[in-house]
Coordinates of C-alpha atoms and ligand atoms in Angstrom, one line a residue:
X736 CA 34.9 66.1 -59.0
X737 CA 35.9 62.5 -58.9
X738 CA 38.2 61.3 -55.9
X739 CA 40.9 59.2 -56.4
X740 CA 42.1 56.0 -54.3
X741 CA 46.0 56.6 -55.0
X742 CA 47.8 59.7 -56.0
X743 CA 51.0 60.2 -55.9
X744 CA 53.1 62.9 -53.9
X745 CA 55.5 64.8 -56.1
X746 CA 58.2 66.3 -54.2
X747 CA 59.2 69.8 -54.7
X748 CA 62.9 68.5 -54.4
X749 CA 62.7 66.0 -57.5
X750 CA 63.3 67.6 -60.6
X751 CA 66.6 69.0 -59.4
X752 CA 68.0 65.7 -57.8
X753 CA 67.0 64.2 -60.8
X754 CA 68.8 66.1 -62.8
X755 CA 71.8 66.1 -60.7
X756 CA 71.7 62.5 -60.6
X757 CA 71.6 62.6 -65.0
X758 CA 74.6 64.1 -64.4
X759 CA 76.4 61.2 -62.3
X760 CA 77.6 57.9 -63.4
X761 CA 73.8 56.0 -62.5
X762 CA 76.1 53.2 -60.9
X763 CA 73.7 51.6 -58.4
X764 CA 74.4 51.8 -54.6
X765 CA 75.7 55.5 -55.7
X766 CA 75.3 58.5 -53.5
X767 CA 71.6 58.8 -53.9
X768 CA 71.3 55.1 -52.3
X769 CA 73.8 56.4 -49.6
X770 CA 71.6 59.3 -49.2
X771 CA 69.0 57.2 -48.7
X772 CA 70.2 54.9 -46.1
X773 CA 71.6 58.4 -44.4
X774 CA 67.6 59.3 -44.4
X775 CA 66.5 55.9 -42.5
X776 CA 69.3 56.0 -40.2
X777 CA 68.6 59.9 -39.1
X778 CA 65.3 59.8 -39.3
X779 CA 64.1 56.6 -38.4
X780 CA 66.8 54.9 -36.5
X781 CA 66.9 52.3 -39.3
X782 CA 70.1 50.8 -40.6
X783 CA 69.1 49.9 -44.3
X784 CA 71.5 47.7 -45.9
X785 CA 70.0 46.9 -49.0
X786 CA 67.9 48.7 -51.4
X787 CA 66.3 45.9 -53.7
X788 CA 63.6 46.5 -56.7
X789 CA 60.6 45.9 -54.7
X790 CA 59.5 44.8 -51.5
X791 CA 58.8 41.3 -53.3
X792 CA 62.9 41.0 -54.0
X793 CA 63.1 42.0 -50.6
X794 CA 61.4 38.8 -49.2
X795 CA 63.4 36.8 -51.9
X796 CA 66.2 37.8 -50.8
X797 CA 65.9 37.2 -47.2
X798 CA 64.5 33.6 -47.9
X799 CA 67.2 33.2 -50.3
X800 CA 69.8 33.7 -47.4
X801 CA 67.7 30.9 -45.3
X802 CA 68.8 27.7 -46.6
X803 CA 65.7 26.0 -46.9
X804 CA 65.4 22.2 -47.9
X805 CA 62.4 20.6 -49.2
X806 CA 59.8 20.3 -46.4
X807 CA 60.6 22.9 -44.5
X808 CA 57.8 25.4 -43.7
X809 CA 57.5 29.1 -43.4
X810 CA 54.1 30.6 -41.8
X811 CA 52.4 33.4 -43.1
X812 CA 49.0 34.9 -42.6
X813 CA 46.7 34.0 -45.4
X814 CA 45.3 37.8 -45.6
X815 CA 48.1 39.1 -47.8
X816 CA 49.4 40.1 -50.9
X817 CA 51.2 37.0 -52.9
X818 CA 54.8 38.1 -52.7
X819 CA 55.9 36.3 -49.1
X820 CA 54.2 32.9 -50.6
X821 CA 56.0 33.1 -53.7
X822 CA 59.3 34.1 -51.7
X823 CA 58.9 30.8 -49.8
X824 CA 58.2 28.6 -53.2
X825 CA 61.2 30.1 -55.2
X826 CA 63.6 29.1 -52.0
X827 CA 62.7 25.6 -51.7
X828 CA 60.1 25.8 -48.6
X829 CA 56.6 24.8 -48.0
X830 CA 54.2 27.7 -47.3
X831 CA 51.9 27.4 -44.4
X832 CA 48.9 29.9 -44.1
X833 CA 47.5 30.9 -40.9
X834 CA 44.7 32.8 -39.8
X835 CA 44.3 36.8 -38.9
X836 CA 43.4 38.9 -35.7
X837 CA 39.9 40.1 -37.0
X838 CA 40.6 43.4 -35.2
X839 CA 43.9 44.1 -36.9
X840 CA 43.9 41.8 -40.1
X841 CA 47.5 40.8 -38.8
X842 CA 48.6 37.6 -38.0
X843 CA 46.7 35.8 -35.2
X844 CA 49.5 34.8 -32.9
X845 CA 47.6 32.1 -31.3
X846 CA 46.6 30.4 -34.6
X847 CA 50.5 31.0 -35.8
X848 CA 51.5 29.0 -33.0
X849 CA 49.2 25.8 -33.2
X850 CA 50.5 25.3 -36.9
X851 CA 54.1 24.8 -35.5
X852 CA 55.6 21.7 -36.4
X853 CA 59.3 20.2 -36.2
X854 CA 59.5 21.1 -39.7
X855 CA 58.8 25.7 -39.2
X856 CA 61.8 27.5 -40.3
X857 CA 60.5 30.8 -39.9
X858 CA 57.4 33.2 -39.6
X859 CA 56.1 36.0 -41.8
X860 CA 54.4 38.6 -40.0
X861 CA 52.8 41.8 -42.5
X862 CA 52.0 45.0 -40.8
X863 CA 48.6 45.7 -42.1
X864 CA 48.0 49.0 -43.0
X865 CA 51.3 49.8 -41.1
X866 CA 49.8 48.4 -37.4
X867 CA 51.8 45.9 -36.3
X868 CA 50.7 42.6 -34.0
X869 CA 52.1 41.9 -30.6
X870 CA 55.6 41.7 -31.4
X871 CA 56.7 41.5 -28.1
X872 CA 54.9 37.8 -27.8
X873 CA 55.8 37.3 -31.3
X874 CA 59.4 37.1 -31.1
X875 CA 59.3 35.8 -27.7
X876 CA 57.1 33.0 -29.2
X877 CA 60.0 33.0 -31.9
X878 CA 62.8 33.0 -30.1
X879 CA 61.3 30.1 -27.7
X880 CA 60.3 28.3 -31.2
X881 CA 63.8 29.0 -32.7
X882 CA 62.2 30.7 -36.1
X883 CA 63.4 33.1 -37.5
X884 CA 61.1 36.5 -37.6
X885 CA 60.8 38.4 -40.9
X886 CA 58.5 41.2 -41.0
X887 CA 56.8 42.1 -43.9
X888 CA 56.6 45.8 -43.4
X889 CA 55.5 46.8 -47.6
X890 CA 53.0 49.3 -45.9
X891 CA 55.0 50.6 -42.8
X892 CA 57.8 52.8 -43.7
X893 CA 57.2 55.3 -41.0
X894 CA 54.9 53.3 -38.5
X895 CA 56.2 52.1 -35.2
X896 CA 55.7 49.4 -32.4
X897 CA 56.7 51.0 -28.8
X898 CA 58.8 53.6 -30.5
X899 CA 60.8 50.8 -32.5
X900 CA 60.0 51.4 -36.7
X901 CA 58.2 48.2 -38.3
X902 CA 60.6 46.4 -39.7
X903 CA 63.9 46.4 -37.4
X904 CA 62.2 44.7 -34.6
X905 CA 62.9 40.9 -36.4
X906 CA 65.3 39.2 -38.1
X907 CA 64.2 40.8 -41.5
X908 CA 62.0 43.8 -42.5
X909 CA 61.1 43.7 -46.3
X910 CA 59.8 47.5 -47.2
X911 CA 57.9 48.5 -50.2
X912 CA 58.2 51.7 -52.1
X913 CA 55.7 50.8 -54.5
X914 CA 54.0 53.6 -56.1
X915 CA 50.9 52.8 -53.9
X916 CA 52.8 53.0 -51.0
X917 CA 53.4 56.3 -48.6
X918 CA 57.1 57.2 -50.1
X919 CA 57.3 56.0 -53.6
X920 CA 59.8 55.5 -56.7
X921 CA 57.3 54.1 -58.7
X922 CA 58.9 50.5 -58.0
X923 CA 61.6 50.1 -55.3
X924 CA 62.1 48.4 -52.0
X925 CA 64.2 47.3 -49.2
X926 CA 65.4 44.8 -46.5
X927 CA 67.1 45.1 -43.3
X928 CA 68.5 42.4 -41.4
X929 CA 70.0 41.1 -38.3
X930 CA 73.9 41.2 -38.5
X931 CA 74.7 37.5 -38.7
X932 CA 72.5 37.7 -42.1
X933 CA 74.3 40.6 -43.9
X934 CA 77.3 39.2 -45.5
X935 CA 75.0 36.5 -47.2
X936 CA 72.8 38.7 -47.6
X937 CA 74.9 40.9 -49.9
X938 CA 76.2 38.4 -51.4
X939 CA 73.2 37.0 -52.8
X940 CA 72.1 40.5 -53.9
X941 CA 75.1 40.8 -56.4
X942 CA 74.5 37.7 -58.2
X943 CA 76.1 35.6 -55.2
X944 CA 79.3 37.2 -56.4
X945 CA 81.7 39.1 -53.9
X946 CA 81.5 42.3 -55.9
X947 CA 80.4 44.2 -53.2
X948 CA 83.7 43.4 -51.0
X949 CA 86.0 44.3 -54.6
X950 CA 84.2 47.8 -54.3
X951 CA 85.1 48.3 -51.4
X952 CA 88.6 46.8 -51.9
X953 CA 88.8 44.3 -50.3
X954 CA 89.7 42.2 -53.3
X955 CA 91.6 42.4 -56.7
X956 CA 88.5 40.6 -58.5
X957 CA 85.0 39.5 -57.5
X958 CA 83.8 35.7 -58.1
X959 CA 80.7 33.7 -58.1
X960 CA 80.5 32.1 -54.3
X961 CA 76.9 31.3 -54.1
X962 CA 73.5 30.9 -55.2
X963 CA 71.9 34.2 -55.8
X964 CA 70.4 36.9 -58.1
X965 CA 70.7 40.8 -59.2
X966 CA 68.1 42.3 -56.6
X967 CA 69.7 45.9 -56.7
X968 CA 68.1 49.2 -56.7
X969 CA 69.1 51.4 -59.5
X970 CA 70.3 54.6 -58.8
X971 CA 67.3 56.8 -60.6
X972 CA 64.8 55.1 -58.3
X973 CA 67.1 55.8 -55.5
X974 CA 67.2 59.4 -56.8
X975 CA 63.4 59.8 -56.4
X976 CA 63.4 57.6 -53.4
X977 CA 65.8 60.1 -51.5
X978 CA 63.1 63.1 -53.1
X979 CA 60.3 61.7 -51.7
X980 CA 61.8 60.7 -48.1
X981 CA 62.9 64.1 -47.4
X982 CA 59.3 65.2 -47.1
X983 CA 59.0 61.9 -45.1
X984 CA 56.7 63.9 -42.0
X985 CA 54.8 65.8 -44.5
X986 CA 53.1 63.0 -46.1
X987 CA 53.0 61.3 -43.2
X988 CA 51.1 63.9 -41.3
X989 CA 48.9 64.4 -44.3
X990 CA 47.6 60.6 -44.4
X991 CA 47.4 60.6 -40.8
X992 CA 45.1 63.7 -40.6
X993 CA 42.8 62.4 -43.2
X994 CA 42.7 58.8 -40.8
X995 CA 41.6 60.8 -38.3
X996 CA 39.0 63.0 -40.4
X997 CA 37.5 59.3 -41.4
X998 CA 37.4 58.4 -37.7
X999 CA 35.5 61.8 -36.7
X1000 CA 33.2 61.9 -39.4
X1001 CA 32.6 58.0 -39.1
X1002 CA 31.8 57.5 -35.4
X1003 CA 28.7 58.1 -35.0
X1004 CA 28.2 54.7 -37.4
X1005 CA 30.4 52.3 -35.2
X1006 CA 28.4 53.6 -32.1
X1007 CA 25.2 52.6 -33.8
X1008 CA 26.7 49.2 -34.6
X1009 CA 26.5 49.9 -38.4
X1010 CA 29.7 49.6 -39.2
X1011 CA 33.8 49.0 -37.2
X1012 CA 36.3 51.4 -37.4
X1013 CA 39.9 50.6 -38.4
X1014 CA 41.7 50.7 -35.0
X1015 CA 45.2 50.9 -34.0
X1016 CA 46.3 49.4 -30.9
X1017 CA 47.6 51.7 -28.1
X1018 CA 51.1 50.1 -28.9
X1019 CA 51.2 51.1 -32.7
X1020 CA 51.5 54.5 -34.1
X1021 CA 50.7 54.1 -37.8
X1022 CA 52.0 56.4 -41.3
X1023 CA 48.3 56.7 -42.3
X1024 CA 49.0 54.1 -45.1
X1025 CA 45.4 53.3 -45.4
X1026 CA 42.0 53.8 -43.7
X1027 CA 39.1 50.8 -43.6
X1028 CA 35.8 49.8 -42.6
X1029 CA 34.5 46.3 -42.2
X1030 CA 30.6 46.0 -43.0
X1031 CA 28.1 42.8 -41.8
X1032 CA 28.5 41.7 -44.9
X1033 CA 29.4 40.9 -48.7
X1034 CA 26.1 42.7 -49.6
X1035 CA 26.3 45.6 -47.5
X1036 CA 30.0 45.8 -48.7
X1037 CA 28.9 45.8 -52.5
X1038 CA 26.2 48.4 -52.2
X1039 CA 28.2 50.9 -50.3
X1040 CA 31.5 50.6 -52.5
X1041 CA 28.5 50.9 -56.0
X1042 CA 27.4 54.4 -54.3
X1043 CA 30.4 55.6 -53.7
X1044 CA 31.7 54.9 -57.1
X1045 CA 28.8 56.1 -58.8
X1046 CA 29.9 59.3 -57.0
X1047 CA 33.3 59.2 -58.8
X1048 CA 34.7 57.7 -55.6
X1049 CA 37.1 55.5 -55.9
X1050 CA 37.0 53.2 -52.6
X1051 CA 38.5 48.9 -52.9
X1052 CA 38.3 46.2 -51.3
X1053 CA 41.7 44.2 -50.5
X1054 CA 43.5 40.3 -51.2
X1055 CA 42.0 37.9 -51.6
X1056 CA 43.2 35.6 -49.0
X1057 CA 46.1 33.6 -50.0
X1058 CA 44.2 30.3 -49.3
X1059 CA 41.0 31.0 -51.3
X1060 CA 43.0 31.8 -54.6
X1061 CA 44.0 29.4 -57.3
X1062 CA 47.0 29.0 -55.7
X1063 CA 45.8 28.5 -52.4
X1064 CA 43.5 25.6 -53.6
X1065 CA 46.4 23.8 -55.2
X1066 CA 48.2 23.9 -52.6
X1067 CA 45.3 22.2 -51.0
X1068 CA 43.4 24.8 -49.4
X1069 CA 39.4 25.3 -48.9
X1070 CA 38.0 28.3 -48.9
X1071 CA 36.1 27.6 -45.1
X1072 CA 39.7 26.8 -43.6
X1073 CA 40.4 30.5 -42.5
X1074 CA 37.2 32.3 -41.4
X1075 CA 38.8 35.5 -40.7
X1076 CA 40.7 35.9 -43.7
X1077 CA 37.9 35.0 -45.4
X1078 CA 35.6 37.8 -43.4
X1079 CA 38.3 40.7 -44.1
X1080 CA 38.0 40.3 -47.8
X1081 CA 33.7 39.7 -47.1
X1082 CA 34.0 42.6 -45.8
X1083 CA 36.4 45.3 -45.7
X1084 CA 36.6 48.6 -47.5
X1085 CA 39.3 50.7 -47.8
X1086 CA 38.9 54.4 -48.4
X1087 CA 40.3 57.0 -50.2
X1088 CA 44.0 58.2 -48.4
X1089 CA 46.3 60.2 -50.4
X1090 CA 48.9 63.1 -49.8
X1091 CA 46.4 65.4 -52.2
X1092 CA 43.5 64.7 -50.6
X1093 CA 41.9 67.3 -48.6
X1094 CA 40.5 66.3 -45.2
X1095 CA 36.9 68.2 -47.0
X1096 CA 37.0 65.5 -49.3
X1097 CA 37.2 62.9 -46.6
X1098 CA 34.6 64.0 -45.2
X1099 CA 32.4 64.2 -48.3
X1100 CA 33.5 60.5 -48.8
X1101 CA 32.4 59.9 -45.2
X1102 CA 28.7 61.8 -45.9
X1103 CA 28.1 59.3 -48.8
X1104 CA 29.6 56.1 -47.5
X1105 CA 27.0 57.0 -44.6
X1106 CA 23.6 57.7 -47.1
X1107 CA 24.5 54.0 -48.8
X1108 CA 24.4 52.7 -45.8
Ligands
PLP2206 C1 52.0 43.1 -47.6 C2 52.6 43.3 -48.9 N1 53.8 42.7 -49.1 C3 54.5 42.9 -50.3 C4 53.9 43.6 -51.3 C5 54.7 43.8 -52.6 O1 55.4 45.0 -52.7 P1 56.2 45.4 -54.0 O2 55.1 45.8 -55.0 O3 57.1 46.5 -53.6 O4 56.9 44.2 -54.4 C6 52.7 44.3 -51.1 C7 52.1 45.1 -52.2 O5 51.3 45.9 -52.0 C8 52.0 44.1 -49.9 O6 50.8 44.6 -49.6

């Protein structure tokens, strides 16, 4: 029976919302968004201004709000998906890659802060596989720095640092509900924001009109007043959105009992030097988004990932670093420049986690990822 990386959780609650939400006008920022929002604030402390398409608007927007002029420079870890680089492009900024923590994949503070220069704006920290970094020293280092912190938190809806949810602890949190991700609507996303932020924030999100302030009354008409774009969730993805997070701990629980069926069955390895572990830091509690391992090397990593498909197992490797792809190299990058970027996507494999996964088939995963080894 062949094992799949992704599958998606259907909610018993969707078909009726669904319905329901035919029967409404499908104006975005409707009751389902409300509904949402009432979700993150009750459930997760989280006040969640704006639902946006995808986590990728979500960055765009909060770099759109930033002002940048030409020359100014954001940093980002080069271990990463494209979306906070391209963020930083499309607002008129420079972006500067730095190098990752090899034990979490997350930014390496230490590396972040030798590539400041008069010219940093702001840093872009992503929660891998919903773990953050020190974010205590992070936005001290910040603050002392005077950047402003946006936390890339695609993976992390559900994860926390000292009891405080990824992406509420900086000046932005970008979330993603991808349909990879733990609470999906197929394509969908988020940003929260510090206060001083919000009102350009909103305004940029309708078009950098004031037609969120004529909804609410405030004015007879709404105008253009800025630079913006149309980065608005619409109401059916909210629908599904609201579905899914209402079985929030169920899928959480589920992803984080498979982690742990990984770590159990996969032990043994680490102790014998064959392989490392994932591994959360005492200060993180993670949503289960993903489970890795890290091999010696490319070869190693090849053979293992062949076996295991051969099995009908579906188990992938992740980005390519920022700086070793096309656009990395035009932007003047080599691929030597960040070794442990460069070592993460040597040699990491992520295995299968899903919602309809059984922790039986984790462990068969486990028995073959250990006879390819
Ligand atoms: C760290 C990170 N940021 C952003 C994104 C983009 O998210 P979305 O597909 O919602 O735009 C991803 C996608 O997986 C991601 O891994």
């Amino acid at each position: 029976m062949p094992i799949s990386f992704y599958s998606r959780f259907r909610s018993p609650h969707e078909r009726e919302l669904i319905e329901d939400c035919l029967m409404g006008p499908m104006a975005s920022d409707g009751d389902c968004a409300a509904r949402v929002q009432g979700l993150f604030q009750s459930r997760l402390h989280t006040n969640l201004p704006f639902l946006t398409p995808s986590c990728t608007h979500a960055l765009e927007l909060a770099l759109g709000v930033l002002h940048l002029k030409s020359g100014d420079e954001v940093i980002l870890p080069s271990y990463n998906f494209p979306s906070a680089g391209n963020a930083v492009l499309l607002a008129g900024g420079t972006p500067v890659l730095c190098d990752v923590d090899p034990d979490t994949q997350n930014l390496d503070i230490d590396d972040m802060q030798r590539r400041i220069t008069p010219r940093t704006r702001a840093v872009i920290t992503v929660h891998y596989g919903a773990v953050s970094c020190d974010m205590d020293r992070l936005v001290r280092l910040a603050n002392e720095a005077g950047l402003i912190l946006i936390e890339d938190a695609a993976q992390a809806v559900g994860a926390f640092y000292k009891g405080r949810h990824l992406g509420t602890i900086g000046d932005f949190g970008a979330y993603s509900f991808h349909s990879t991700k733990n609470i999906s609507c197929g394509e969908g996303g988020a940003l929260t924001c510090a206060e001083k932020y919000r009102q350009q924030a909103e305004l940029y999100r309708e078009c950098g009109t004031n037609r969120s302030g004529y909804l609410r009354g405030e004015s007879g008409r709404y105008a253009w007043t800025s630079r913006g774009s149309s980065l608005i969730l619409s109401e059916w993805c909210a629908c599904l959105l609201y579905a899914q997070l209402l079985s929030l701990e169920e899928i959480t629980s589920r992803r984080l009992e498979l982690c742990e069926a990984y770590r159990q069955a996969l032990l043994p390895l680490e102790e014998s030097g064959r392989l490392r572990l994932m591994s959360v830091p005492p200060d993180c509690s993670s949503n289960g988004h993903l489970f890795y391992v890290r091999f010696d090397g490319p070869g190693t990593l090849g053979r293992v990932q062949n076996r295991l498909h051969s099995q009908g197992i579906d188990a992938r490797t992740h980005y390519v670093p920022l700086h070793m792809s096309p656009m990395g190299h035009a932007l003047g990058y080599r691929d030597d420049d960040l070794p442990a970027s460069r070592r993460a996507y040597e040699t990491l494999l992520r295995l299968p986690v899903h919602p309809n996964l059984s922790v039986g088939e984790a462990q068969q995963v486990a028995q073959v990822l250990a006879h390819a080894l």
